[in-house]
Coordinates of C-alpha atoms in Angstrom, one line a residue:
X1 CA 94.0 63.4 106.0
X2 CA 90.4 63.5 107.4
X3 CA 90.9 67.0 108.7
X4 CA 89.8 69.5 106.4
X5 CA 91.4 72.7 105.7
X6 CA 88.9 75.9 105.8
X7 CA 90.6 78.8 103.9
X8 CA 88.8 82.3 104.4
X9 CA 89.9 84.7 101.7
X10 CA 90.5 83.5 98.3
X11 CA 89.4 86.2 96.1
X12 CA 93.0 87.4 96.4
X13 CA 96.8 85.9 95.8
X14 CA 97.5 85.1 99.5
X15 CA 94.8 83.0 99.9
X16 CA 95.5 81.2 96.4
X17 CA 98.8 80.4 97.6
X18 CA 97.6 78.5 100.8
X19 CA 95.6 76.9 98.6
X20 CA 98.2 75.7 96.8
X21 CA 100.3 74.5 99.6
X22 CA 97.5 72.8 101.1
X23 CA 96.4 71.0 98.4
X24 CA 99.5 70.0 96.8
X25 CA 100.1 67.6 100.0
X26 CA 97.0 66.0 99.4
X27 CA 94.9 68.3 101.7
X28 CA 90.9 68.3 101.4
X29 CA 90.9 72.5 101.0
X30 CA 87.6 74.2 101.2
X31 CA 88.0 78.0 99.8
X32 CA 85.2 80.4 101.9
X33 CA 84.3 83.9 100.4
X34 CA 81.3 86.6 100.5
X35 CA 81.2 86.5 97.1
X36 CA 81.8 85.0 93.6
X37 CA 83.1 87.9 92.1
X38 CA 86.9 88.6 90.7
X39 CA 87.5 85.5 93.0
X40 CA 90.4 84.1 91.0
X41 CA 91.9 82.4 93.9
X42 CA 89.4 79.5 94.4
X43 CA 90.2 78.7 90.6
X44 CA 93.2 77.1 91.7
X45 CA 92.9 73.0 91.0
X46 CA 94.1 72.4 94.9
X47 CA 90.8 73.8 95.8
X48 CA 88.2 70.8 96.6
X49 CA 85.4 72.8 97.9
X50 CA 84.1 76.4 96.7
X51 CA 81.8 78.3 99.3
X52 CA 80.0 81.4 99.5
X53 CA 79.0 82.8 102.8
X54 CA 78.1 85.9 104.4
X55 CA 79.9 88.9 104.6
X56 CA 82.6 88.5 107.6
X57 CA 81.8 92.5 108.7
X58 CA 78.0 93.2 107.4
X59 CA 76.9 90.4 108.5
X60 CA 79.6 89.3 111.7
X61 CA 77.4 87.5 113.8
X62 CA 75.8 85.2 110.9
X63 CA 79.6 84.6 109.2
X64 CA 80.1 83.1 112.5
X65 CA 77.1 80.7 113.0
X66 CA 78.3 79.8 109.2
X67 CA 81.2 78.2 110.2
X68 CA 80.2 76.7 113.2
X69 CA 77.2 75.2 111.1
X70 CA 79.8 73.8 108.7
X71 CA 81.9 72.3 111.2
X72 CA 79.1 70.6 112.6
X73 CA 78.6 68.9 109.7
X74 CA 82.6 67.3 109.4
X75 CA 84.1 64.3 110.8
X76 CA 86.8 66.0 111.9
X77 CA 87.4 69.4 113.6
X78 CA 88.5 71.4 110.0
X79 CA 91.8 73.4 110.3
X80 CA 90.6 77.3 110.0
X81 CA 93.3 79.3 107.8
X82 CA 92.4 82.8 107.7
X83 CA 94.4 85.0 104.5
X84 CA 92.8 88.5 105.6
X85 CA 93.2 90.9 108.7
X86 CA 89.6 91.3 108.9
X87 CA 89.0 87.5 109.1
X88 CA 91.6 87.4 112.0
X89 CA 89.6 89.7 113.8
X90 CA 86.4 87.9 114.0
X91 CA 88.2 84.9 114.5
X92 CA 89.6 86.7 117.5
X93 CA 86.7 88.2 118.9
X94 CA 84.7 84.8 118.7
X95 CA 88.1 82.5 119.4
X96 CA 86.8 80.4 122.2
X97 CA 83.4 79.9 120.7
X98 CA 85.2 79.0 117.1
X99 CA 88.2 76.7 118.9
X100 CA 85.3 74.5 119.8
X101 CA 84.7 73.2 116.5
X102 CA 87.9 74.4 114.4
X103 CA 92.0 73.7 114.8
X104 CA 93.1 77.4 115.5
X105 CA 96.9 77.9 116.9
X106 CA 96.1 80.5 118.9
X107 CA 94.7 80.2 122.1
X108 CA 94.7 83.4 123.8
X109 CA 91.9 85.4 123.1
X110 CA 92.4 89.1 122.0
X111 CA 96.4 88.6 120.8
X112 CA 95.8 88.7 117.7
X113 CA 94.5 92.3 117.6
X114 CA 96.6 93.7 120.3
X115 CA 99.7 93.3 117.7
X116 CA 97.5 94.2 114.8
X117 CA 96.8 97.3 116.7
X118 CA 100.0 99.7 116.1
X119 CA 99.4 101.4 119.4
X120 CA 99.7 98.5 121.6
X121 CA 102.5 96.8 119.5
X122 CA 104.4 99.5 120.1
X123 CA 104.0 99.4 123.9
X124 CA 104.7 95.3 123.5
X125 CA 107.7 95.8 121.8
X126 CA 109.3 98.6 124.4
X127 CA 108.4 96.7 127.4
X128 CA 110.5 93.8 125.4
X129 CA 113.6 96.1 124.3
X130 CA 112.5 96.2 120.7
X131 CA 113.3 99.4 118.8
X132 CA 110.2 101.0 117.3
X133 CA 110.0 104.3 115.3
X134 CA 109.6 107.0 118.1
X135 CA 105.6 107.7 118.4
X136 CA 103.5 110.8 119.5
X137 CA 99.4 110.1 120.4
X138 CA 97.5 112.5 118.6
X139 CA 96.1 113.2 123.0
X140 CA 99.2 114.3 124.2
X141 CA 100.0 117.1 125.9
X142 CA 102.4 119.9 123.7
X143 CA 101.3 117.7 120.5
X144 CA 102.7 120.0 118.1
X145 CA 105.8 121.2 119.8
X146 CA 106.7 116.8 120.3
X147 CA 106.4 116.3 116.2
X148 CA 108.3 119.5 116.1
X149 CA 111.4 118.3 118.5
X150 CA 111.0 115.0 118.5
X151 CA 109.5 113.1 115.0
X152 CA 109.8 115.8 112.8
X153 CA 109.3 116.4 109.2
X154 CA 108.1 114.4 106.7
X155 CA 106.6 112.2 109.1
X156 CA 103.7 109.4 108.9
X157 CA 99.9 109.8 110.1
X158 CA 99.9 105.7 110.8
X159 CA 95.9 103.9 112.0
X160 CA 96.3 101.8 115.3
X161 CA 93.7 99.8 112.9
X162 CA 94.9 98.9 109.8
X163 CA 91.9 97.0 108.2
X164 CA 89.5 99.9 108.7
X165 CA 91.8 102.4 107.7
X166 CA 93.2 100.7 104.2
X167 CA 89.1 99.7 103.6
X168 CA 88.8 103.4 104.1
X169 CA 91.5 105.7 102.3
X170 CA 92.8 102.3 99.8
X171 CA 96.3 102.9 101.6
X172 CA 98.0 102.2 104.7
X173 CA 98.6 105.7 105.9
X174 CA 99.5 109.1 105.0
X175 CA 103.0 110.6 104.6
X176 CA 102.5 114.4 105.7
X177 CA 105.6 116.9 105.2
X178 CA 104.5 119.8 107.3
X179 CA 102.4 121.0 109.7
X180 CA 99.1 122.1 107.6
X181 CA 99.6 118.7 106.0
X182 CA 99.2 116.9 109.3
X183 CA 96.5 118.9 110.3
X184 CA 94.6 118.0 107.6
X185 CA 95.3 114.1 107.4
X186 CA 94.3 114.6 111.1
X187 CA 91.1 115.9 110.4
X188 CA 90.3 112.8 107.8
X189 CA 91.0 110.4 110.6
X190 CA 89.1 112.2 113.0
X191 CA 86.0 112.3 110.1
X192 CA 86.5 108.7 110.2
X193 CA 86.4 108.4 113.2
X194 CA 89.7 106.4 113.2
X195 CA 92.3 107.1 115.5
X196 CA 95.7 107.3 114.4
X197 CA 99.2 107.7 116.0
X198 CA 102.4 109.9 114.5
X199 CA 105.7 108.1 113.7
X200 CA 108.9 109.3 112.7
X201 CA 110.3 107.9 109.6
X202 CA 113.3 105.6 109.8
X203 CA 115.7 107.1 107.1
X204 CA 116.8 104.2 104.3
X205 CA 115.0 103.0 100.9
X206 CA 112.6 100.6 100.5
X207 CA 115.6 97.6 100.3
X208 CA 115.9 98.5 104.3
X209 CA 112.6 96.8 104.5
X210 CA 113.0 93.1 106.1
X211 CA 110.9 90.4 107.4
X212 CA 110.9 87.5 109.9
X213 CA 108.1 84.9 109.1
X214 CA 107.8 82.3 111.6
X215 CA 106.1 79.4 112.9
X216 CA 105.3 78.8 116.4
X217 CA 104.5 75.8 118.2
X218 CA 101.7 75.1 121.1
X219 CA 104.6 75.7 123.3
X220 CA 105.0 79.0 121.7
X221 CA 108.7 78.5 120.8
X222 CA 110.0 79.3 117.3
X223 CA 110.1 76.1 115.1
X224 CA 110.3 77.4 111.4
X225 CA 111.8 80.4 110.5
X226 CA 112.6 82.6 107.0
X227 CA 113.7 85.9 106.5
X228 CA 113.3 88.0 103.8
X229 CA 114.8 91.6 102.0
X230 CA 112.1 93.8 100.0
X231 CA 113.1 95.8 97.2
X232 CA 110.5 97.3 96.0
X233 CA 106.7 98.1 97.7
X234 CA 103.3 99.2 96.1
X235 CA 102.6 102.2 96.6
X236 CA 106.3 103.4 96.6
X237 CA 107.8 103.6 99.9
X238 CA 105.1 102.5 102.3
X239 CA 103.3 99.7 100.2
X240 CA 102.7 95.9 100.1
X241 CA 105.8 93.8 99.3
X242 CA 105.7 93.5 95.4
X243 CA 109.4 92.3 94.5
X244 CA 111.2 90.6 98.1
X245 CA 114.3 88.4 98.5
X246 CA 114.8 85.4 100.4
X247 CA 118.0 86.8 102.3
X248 CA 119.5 85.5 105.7
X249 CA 119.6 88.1 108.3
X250 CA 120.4 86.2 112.0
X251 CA 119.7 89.3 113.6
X252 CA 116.0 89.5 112.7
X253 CA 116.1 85.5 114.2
X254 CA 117.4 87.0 117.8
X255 CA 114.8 89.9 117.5
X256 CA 112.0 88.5 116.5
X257 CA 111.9 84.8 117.9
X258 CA 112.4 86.4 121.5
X259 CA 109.8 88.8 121.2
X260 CA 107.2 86.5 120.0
X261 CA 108.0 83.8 122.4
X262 CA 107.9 86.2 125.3
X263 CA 104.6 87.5 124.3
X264 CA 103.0 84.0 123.9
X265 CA 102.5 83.5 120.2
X266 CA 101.4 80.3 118.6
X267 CA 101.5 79.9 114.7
X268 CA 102.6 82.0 111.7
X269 CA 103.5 85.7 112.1
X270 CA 105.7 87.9 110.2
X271 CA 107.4 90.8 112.1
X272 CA 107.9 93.9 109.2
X273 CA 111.5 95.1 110.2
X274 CA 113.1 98.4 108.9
X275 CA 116.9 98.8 109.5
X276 CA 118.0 102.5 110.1
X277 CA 120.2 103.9 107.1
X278 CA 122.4 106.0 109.5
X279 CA 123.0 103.6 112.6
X280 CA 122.2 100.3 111.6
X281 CA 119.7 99.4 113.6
X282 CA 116.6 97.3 113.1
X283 CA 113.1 98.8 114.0
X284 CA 110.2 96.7 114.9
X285 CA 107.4 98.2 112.3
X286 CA 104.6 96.0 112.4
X287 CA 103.3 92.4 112.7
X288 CA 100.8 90.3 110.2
X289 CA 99.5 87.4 112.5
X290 CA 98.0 85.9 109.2
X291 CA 99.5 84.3 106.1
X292 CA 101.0 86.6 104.3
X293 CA 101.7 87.8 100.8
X294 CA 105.4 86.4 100.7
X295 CA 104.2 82.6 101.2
X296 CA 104.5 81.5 97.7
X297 CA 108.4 82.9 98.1
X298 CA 108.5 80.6 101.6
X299 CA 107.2 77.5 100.2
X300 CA 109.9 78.1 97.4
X301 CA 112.5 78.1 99.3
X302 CA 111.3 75.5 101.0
X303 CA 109.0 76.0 104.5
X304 CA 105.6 75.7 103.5
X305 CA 103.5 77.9 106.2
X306 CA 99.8 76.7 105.7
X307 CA 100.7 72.7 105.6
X308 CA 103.2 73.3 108.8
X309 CA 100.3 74.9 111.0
X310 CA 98.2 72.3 109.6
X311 CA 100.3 69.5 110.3
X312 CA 100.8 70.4 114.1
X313 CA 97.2 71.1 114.7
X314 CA 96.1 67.5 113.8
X315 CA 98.9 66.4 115.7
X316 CA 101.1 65.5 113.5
X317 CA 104.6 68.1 114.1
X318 CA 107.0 68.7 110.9
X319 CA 110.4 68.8 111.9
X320 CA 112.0 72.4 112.8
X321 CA 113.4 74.0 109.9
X322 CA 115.5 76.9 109.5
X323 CA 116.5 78.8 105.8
X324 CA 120.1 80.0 106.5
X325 CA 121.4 80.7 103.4
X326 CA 121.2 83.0 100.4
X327 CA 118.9 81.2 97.7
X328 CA 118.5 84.9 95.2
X329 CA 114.9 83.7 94.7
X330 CA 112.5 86.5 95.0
X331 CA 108.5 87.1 95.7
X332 CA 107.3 88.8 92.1
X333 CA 103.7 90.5 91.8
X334 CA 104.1 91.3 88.7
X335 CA 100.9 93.9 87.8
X336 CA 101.6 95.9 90.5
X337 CA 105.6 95.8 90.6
X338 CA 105.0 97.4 87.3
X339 CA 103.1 100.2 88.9
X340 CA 105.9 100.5 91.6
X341 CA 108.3 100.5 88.8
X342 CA 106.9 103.3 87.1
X343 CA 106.6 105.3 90.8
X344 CA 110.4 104.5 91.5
X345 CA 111.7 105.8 87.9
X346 CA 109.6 108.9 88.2
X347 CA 111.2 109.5 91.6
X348 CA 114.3 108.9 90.3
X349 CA 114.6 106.4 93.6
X350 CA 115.5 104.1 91.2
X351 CA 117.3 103.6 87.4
X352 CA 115.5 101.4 84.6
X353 CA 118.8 99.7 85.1
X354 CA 118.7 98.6 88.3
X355 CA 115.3 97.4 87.2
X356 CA 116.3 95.5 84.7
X357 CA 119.4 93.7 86.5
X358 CA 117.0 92.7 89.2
X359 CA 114.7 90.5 86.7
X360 CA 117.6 88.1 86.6
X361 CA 116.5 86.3 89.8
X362 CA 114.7 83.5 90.2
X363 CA 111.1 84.0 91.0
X364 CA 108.1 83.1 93.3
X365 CA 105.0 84.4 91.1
X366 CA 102.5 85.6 93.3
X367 CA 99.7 84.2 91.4
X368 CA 101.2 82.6 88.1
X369 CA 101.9 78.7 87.8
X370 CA 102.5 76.7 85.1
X371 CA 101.1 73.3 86.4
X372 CA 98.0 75.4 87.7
X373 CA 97.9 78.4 85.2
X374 CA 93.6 79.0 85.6
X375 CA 94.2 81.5 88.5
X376 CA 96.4 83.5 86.4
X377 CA 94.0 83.0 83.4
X378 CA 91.5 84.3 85.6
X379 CA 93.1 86.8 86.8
X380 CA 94.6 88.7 83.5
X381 CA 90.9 88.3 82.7
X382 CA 89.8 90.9 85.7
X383 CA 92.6 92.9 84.9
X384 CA 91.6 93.3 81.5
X385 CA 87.6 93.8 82.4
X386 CA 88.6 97.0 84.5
X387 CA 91.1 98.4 82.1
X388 CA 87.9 98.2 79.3
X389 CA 85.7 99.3 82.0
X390 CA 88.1 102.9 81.9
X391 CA 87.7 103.4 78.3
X392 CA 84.5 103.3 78.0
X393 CA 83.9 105.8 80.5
X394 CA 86.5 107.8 79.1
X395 CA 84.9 107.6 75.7
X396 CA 80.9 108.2 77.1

């Protein structure tokens, strides 16, 4: 293929795996970061090029004028994969500019970040019918007496901006359990000057956690489709997916394919679904419009993400594929599955028991691979610098 693949992001797992699935179709990859540092990702032997660049928020406008400059310099328009919120935002904010010498799927500016932002996602997804967990605006009028009535307690402080907020407080919001504890998660937002919204938690354990990832097409109609079960999240609860099933759920199809055709959408997303523990119902929670951290789990099962959007933007379609049947095989981050382990037992949310049974089923490493095993090297090897890095403070 002439086209070349641009992946922003590689200093983490999700942009490692597009890597992979790039490259492992032949695909000229080129792996763009800020930075050389505990970038284990662009170890990966799918990666052809390794470029550092400027910093895609300290330095916006020049990250910008970086890729244009390198597109310039191709044969081809490159096929621009971003593997990071914050990349999908600067991609959206500069989309027409950036379309003009990069493959993008999308081609409505400002979509992107009106479904990252939770506040307008949840307007989207009533005007559409969708269930979303019922939502007071920290302006309203009777503020206290709504959460009081209405959401109740515990409750969740959520962002309407997710990047800014998890770069901020290193989590994606704050579970609160009265009313002094809201004021005060209140009063960090407001001191960081990021605005949140209040949500009422939809009862069930983390295995009530679902996903639709989907492809779709410059017609904006649903061509690939996967979803998935989580079991376990890091942190506990309201985390990252760090142990998910590949499990066939038609419902999320009918929910999520209508919604994202109806608003427009072209290329990968993955809708977050939680289904109610009491009445059975499936609530729209939130949306990545990016690759996600599940794709080495997709491409195992067999829809590889990164080489379909690839494939359609230079033209040349793969054929519509669906996953509608149970394959057991499950998404495994190991380091931090650990962690979420040790949360779950301490809890008591979960037995070492159920732990154990679960291990039997066949996995999608999030990093490790024995026919590429130098991310994984590298990787343990970062792990391992920090862990050395507490003891000797601990010891000074």
């Amino acid at each position: 293929m002439k086209n070349k693949a641009v992946i922003l992001g590689t200093n983490y797992y999700i942009g490692l795996s597009a890597l992979r699935c790039l490259g492992v179709n032949g695909i000229h990859t080129v792996a763009i970061d800020y930075s050389k540092k505990e970038t284990y990702g662009n170890k990966t032997k799918y990666c052809s090029e390794r470029i550092i660049g400027p910093h895609y928020k300290e330095q916006k406008e020049e990250f910008v004028k970086f890729l244009i400059n390198y597109a310039k310099k191709q044969n081809e328009k490159p096929v621009l994969i971003p593997c990071h919120d914050s990349y999908v935002e600067v991609i959206d904010e500069h989309l027409t500019e950036l379309k003009k010498y990069y493959l993008i799927p999308q081609t409505e500016t400002g979509l992107y970040s009106k479904l990252m932002n939770k506040e307008v996602l949840h307007r989207l997804a009533m005007e559409k019918g969708v269930n979303v967990p019922e939502t007071v605006r920290v302006n309203e009028e009777n503020f206290y007496e709504k959460i009081d009535s209405i959401i109740k307690y515990p409750c969740i402080v959520k962002p309407t901006d997710s990047p800014t907020f998890v770069a901020k407080f290193r989590r994606k919001l704050f579970k609160v359990h009265n009313r002094e504890e809201l004021e005060e998660a209140l009063n960090k937002a407001k001191e960081a000057n990021l605005e949140v919204i209040v949500q009422r938690i939809i009862p069930g354990f983390d295995d009530h956690m679902h996903t639709f990832d989907a492809y779709l097409d410059q017609n904006s109609k649903v061509t690939h489709w996967v979803t998935c079960q989580k079991h376990r999240q890091y942190p506990i609860n309201f985390g990252a997916s760090v142990y998910t099933e590949q499990k066939y759920v038609p419902e999320l199809y009918d929910i999520g394919a209508k919604f994202l055709e109806e608003v427009g959408y072209k290329g990968f997303a993955e809708i977050e679904f939680k289904k109610d523990a009491e009445t059975g119902k499936f609530y729209l929670i939130e949306i990545n419009v990016r690759i996600t951290n599940l794709n080495s789990l997709l491409y195992k099962v067999g829809v590889n993400f990164p080489y379909i959007t690839y494939m359609e933007l230079v033209g040349k379609p793969i054929e519509p594929k669906a996953i509608k049947t149970n394959t057991r095989r499950v998404f495994w981050y190991a380091y931090e599955d650990f962690l979420a382990i040790k949360g779950y037992i301490k809890t008591k949310q979960l037995t070492l028991n159920q732990v154990m049974l679960s291990f039997l089923k066949p996995k999608a490493y999030a990093i490790w691979d024995w026919k590429d095993p130098i991310p994984g090297i590298s990787y343990v090897g970062i792990i391992v610098g920090k862990m050395l890095k507490k003891v000797f403070k601990r010891t000074k």
